[in-house]
PDB file of C-alpha atoms and ligand atoms in Angstrom:
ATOM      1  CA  UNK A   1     -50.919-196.024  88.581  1.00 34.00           C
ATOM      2  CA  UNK A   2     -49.887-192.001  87.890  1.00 36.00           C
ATOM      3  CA  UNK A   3     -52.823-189.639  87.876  1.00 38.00           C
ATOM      4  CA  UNK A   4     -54.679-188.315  85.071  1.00 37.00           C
ATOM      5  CA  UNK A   5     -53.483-184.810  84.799  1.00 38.00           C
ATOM      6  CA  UNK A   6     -55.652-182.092  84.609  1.00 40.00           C
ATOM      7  CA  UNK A   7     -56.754-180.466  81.694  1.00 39.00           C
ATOM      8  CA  UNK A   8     -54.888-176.750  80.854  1.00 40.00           C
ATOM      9  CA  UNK A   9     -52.250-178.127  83.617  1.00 45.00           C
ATOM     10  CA  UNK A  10     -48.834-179.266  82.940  1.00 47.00           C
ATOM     11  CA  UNK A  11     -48.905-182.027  80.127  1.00 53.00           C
ATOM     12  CA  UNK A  12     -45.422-183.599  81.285  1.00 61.00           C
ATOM     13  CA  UNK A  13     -45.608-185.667  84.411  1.00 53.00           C
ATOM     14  CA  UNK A  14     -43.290-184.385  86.900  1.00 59.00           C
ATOM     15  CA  UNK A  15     -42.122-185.401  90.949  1.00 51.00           C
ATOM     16  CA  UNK A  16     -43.908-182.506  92.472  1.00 53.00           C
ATOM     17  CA  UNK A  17     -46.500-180.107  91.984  1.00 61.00           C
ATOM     18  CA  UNK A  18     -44.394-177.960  89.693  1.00 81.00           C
ATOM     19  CA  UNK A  19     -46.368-177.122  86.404  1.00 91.00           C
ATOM     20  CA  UNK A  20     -43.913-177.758  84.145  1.00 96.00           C
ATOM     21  CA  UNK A  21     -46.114-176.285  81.147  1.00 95.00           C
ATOM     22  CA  UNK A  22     -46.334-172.995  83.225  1.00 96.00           C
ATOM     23  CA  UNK A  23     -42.906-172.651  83.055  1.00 97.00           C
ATOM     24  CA  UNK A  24     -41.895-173.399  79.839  1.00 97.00           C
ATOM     25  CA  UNK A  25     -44.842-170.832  78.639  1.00 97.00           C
ATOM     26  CA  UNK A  26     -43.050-168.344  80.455  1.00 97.00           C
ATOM     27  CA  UNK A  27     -39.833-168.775  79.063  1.00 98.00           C
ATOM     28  CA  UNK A  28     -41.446-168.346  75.319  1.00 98.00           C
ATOM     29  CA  UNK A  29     -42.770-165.509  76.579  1.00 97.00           C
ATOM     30  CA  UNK A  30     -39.886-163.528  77.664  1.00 98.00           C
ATOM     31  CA  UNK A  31     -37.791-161.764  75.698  1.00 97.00           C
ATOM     32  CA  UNK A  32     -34.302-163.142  75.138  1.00 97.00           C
ATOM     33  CA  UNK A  33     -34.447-166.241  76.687  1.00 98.00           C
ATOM     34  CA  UNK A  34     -35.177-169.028  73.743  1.00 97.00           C
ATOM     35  CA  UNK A  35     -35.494-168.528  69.978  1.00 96.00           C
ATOM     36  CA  UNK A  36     -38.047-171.206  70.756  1.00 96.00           C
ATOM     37  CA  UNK A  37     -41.799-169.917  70.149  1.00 94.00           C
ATOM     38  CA  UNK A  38     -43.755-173.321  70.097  1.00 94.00           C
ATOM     39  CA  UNK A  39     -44.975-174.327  73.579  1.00 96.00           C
ATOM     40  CA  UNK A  40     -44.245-178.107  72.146  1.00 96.00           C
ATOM     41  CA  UNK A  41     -41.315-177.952  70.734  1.00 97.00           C
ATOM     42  CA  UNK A  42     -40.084-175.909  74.248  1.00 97.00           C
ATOM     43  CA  UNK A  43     -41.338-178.910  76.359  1.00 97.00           C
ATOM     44  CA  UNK A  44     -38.973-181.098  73.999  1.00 97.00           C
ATOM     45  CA  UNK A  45     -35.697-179.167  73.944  1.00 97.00           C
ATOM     46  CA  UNK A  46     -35.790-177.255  77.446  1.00 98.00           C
ATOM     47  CA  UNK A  47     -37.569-180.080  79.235  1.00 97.00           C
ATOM     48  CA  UNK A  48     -37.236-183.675  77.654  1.00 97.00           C
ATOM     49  CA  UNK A  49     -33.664-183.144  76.250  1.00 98.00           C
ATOM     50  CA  UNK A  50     -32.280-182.318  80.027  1.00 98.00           C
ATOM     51  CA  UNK A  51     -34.094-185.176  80.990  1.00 98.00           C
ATOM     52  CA  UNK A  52     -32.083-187.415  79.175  1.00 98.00           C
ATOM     53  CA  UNK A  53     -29.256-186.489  81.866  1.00 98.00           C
ATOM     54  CA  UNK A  54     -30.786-188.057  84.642  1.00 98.00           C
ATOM     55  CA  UNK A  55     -29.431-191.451  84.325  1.00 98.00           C
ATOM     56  CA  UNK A  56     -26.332-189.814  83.928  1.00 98.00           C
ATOM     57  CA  UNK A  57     -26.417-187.323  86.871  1.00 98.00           C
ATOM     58  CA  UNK A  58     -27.170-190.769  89.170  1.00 98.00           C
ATOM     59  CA  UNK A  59     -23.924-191.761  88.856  1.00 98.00           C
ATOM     60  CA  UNK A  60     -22.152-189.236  90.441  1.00 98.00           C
ATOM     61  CA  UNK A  61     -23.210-188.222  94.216  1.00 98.00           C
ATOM     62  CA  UNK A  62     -23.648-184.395  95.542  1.00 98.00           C
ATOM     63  CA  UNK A  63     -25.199-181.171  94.384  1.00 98.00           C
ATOM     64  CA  UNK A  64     -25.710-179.920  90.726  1.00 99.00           C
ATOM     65  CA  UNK A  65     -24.394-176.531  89.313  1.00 99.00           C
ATOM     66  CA  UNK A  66     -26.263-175.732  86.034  1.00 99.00           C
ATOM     67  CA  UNK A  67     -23.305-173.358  84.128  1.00 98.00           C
ATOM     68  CA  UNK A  68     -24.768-170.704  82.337  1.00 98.00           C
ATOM     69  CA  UNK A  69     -28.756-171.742  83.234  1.00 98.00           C
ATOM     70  CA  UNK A  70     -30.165-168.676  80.726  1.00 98.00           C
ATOM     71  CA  UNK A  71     -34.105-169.582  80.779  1.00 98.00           C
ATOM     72  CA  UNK A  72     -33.096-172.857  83.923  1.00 98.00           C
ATOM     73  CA  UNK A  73     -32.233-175.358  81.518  1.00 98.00           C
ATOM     74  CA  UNK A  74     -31.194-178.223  82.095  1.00 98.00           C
ATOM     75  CA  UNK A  75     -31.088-176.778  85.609  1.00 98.00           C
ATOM     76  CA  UNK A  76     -34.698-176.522  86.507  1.00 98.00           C
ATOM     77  CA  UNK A  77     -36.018-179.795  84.776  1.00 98.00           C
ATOM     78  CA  UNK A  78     -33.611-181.528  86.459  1.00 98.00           C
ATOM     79  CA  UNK A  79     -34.449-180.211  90.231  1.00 98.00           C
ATOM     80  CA  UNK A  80     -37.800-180.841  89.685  1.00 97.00           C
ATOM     81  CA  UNK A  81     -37.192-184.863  88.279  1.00 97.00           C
ATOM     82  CA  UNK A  82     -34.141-185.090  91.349  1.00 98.00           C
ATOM     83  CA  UNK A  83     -35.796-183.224  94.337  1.00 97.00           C
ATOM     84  CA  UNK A  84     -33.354-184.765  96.569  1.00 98.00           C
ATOM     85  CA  UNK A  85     -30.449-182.926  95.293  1.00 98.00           C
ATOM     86  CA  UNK A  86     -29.490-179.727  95.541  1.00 98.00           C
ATOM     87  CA  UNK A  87     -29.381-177.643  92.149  1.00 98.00           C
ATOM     88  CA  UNK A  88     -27.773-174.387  92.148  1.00 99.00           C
ATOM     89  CA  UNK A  89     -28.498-172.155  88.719  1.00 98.00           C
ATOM     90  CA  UNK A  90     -25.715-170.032  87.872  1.00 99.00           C
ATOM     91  CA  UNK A  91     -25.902-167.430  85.453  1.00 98.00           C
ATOM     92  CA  UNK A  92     -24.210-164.314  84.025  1.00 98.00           C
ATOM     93  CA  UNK A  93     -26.944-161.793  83.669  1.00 98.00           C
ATOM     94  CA  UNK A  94     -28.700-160.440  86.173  1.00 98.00           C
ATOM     95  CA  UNK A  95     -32.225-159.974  84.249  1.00 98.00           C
ATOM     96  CA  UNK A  96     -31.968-163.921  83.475  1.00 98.00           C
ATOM     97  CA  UNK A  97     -31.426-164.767  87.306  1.00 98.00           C
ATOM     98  CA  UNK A  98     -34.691-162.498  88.216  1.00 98.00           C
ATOM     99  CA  UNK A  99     -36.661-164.779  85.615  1.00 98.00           C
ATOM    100  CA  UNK A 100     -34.997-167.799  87.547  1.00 98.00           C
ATOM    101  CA  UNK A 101     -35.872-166.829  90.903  1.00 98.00           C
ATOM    102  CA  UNK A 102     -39.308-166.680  90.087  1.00 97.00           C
ATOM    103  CA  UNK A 103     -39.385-170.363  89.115  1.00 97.00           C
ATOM    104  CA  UNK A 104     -37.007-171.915  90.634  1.00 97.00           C
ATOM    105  CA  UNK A 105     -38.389-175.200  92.893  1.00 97.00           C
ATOM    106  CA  UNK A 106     -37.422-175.608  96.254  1.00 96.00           C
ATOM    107  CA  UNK A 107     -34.389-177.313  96.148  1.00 98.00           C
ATOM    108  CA  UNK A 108     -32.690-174.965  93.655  1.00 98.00           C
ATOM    109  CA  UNK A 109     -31.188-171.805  94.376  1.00 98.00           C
ATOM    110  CA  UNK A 110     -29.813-169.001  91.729  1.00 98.00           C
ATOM    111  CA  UNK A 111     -26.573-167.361  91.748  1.00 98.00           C
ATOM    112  CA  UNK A 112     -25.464-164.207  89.939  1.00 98.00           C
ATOM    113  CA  UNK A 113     -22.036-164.345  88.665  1.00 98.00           C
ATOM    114  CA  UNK A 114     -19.604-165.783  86.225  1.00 98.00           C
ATOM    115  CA  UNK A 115     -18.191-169.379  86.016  1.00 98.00           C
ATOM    116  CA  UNK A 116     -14.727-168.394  86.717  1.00 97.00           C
ATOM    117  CA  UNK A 117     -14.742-166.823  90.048  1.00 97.00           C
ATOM    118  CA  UNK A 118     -16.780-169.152  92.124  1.00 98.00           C
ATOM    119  CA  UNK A 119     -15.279-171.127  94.666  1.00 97.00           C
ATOM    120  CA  UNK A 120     -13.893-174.286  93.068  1.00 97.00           C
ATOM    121  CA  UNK A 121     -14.745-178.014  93.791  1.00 98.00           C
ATOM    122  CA  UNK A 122     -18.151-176.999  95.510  1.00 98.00           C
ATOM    123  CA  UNK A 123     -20.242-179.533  93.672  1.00 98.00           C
ATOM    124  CA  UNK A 124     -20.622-183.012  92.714  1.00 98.00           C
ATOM    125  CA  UNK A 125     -21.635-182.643  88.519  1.00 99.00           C
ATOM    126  CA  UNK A 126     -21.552-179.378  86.495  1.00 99.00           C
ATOM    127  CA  UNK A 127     -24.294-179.493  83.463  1.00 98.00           C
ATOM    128  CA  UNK A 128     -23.667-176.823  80.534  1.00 98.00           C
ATOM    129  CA  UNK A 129     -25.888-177.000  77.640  1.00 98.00           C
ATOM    130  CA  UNK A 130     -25.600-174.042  74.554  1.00 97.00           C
ATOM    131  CA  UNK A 131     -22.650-172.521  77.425  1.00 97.00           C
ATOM    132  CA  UNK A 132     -20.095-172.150  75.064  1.00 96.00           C
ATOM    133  CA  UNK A 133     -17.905-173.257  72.332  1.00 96.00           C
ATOM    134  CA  UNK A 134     -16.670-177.188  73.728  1.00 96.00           C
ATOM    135  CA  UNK A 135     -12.988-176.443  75.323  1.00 96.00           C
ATOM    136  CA  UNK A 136     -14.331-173.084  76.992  1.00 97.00           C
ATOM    137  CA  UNK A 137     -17.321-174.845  78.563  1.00 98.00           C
ATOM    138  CA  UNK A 138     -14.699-177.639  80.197  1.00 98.00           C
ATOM    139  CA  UNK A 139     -12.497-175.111  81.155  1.00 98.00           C
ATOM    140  CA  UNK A 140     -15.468-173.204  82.767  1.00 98.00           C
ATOM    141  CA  UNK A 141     -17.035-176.515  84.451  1.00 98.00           C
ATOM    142  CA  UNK A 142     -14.510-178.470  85.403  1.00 98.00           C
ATOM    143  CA  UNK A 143     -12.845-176.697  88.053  1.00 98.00           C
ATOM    144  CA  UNK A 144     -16.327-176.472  89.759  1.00 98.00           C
ATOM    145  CA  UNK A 145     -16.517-180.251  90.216  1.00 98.00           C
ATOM    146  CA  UNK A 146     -14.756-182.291  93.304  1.00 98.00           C
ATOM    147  CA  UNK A 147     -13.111-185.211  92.583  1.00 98.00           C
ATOM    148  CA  UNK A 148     -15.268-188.269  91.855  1.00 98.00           C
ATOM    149  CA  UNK A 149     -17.703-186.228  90.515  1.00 98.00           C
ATOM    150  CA  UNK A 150     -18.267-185.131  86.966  1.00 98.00           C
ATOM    151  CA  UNK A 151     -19.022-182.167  84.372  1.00 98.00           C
ATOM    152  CA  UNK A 152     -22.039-183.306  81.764  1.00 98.00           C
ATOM    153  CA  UNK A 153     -22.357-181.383  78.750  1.00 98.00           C
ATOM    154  CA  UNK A 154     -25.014-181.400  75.657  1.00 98.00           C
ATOM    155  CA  UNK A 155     -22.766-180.990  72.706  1.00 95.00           C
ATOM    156  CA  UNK A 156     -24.188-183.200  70.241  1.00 88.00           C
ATOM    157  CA  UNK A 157     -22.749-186.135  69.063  1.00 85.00           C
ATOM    158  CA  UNK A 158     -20.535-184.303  66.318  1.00 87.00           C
ATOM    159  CA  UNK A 159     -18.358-183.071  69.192  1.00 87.00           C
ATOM    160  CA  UNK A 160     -14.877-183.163  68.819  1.00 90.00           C
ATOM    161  CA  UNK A 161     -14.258-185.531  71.612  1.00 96.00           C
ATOM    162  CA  UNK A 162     -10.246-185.094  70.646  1.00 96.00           C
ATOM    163  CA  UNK A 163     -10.219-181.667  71.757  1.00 96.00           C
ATOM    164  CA  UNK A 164     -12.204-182.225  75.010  1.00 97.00           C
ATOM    165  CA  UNK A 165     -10.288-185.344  76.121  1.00 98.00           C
ATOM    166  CA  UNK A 166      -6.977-182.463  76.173  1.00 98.00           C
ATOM    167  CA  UNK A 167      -8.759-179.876  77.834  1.00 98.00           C
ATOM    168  CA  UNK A 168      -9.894-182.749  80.682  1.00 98.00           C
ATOM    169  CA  UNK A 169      -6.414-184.052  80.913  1.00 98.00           C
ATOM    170  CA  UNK A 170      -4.932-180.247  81.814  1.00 98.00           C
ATOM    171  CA  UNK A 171      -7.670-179.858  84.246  1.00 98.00           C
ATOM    172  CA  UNK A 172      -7.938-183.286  86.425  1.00 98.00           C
ATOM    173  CA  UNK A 173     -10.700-184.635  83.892  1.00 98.00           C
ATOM    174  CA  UNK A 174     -10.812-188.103  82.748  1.00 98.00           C
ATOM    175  CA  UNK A 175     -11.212-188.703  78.945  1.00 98.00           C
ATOM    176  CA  UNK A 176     -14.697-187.556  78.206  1.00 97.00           C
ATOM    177  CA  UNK A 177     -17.455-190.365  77.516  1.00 96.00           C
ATOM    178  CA  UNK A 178     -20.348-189.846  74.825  1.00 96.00           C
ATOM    179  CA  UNK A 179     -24.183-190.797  75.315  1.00 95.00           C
ATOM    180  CA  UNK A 180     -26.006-189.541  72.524  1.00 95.00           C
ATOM    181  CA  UNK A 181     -24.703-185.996  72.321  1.00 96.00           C
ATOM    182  CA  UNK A 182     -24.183-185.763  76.035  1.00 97.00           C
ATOM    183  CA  UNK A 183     -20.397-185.757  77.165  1.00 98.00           C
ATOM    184  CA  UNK A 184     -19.451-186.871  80.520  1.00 98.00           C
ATOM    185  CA  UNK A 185     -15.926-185.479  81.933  1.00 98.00           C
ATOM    186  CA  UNK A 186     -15.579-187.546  84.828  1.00 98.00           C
ATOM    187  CA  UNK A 187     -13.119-185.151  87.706  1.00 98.00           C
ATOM    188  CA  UNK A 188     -10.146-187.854  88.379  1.00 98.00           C
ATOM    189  CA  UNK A 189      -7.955-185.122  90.134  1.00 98.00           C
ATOM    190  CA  UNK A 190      -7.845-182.013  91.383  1.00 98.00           C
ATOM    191  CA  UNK A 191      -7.608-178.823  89.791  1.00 97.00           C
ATOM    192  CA  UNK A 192      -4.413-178.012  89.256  1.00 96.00           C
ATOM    193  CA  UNK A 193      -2.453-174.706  90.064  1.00 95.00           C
ATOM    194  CA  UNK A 194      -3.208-171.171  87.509  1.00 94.00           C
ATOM    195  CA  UNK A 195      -6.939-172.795  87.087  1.00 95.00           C
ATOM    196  CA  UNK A 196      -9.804-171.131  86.812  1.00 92.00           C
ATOM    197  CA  UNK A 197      -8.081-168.505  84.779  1.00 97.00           C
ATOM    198  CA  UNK A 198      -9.042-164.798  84.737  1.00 95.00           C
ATOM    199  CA  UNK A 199     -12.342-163.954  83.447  1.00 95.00           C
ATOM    200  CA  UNK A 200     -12.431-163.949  79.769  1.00 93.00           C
ATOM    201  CA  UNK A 201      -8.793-165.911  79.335  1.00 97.00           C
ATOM    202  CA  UNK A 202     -10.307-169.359  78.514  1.00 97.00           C
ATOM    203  CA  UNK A 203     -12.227-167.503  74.982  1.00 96.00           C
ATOM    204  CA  UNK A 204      -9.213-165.595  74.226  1.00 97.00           C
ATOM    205  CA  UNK A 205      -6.920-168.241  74.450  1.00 97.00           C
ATOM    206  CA  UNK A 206      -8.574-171.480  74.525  1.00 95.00           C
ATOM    207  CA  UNK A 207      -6.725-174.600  75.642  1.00 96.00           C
ATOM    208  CA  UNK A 208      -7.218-176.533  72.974  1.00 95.00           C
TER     209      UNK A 208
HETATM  210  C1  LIG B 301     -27.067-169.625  75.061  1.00 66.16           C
HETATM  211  S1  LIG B 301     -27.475-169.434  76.738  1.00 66.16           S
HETATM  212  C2  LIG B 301     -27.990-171.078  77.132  1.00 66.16           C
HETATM  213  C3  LIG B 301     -28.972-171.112  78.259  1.00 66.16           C
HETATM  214  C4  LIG B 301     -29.517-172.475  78.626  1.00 66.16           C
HETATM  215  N1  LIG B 301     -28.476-173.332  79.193  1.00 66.16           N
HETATM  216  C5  LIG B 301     -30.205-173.139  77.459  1.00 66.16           C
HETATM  217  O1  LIG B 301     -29.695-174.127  76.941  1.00 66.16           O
HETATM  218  O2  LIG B 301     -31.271-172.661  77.063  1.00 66.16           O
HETATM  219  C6  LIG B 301     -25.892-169.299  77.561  1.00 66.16           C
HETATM  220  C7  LIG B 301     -25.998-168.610  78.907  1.00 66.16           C
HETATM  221  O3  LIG B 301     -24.738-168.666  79.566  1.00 66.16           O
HETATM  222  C8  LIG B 301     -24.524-167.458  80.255  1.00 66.16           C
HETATM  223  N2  LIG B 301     -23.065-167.345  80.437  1.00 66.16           N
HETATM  224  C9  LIG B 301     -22.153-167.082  79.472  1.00 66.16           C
HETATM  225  N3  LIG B 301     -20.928-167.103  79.984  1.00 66.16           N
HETATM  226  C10 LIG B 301     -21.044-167.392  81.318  1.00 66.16           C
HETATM  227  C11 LIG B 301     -20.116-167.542  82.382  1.00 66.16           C
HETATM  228  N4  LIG B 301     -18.814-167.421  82.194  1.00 66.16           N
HETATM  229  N5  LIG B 301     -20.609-167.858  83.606  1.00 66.16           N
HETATM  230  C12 LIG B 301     -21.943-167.985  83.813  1.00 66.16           C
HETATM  231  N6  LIG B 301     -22.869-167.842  82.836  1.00 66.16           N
HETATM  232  C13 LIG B 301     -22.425-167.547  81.599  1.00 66.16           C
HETATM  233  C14 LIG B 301     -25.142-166.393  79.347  1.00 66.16           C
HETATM  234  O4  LIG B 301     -25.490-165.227  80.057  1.00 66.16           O
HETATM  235  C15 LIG B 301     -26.366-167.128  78.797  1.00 66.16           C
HETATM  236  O5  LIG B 301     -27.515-166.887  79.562  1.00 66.16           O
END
């Protein structure tokens, strides 16, 4: 039977001691994170909507990279409900990674710098949620995923799966699968040669 929790603590049950409530009040409260101002309706699309991926993340084995992790979403939900992986939170801007340091749970770690020039194939699934417009955020997470692993991404279920299944194919991606606005990119093959491109390429001249 699960504990009562106590009162002005965390009202979402998580795997550790992390006060999930805590967290999400902070991210309200700094500027530039979230548009989000409601303490509720944070705890439903930072926390329970990366949830959703955890069934999803189980299928694939090896560490997590969480591309473009802004406020540590879907990044830090996710390390907290799957403390036995490893969750690296990658993000752009420096001032966002200082805010992710400072609530980042054991097994996650944050790293300053752009999608396109880490090392590629490092991890087992990429996650991207509000990253980018749908080709650019494959293009970005793909080549960060070894083979037999995956790149998840919350685009909603209006996404234009056509256009994703061509930017998988050019980059070793299996055609993308859709559960309820999350699209899984399964990695079939390795990234192939000219790929990551140059910073900035894949906006300017997106591959599909
Ligand atoms: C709209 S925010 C979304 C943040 C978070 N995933 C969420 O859903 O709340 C997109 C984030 O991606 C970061 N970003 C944009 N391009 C990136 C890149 N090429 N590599 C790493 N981070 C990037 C931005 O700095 C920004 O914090």
């Amino acid at each position: 039977m699960s504990r009562p929790l106590r009162r002005g603590r965390s009202r979402i049950a998580t795997s550790s001691s992390f006060l999930a409530d805590d967290y999400l009040r902070a991210v309200v409260a700094t500027p530039g994170l979230t548009a989000l101002r409601d303490l509720a309706r944070a705890r439903e699309m930072l926390w329970e909507d990366a949830l959703r991926a955890v069934p999803l993340v189980e299928r694939f084995e090896g560490s997590l990279v969480d591309v473009g992790s802004g406020g540590g979403s879907p990044g830090i939900p996710l390390a907290v409900a799957l403390p036995g992986r490893d969750v690296t939170l990658l993000e752009a801007q420096q001032r966002k990674c200082d805010f992710l340091r400072q609530w980042a749970p054991p097994n996650a770690r944050v790293v300053w710098g752009r999608a396109e020039e880490q090392p590629v194939e490092s991890y087992g699934v990429a996650l991207a949620k509000a990253l980018a417009q749908p080709p650019v955020a494959v293009e970005w997470c793909l080549p960060l995923v070894r083979v037999g692993g995956a790149a998840i991404l919350w685009l909603g279920e209006t996404a234009e799966l056509d256009a994703i299944a061509a930017v998988a194919e050019k980059l070793g991606g299996a055609p993308p699968e859709e559960h309820g606005g999350l699209v899984v990119i399964p990695k079939i093959a390795p990234t192939p040669e000219g790929f990551p491109r140059r910073a900035g390429v894949a906006k300017r001249r997106p591959l599909a």
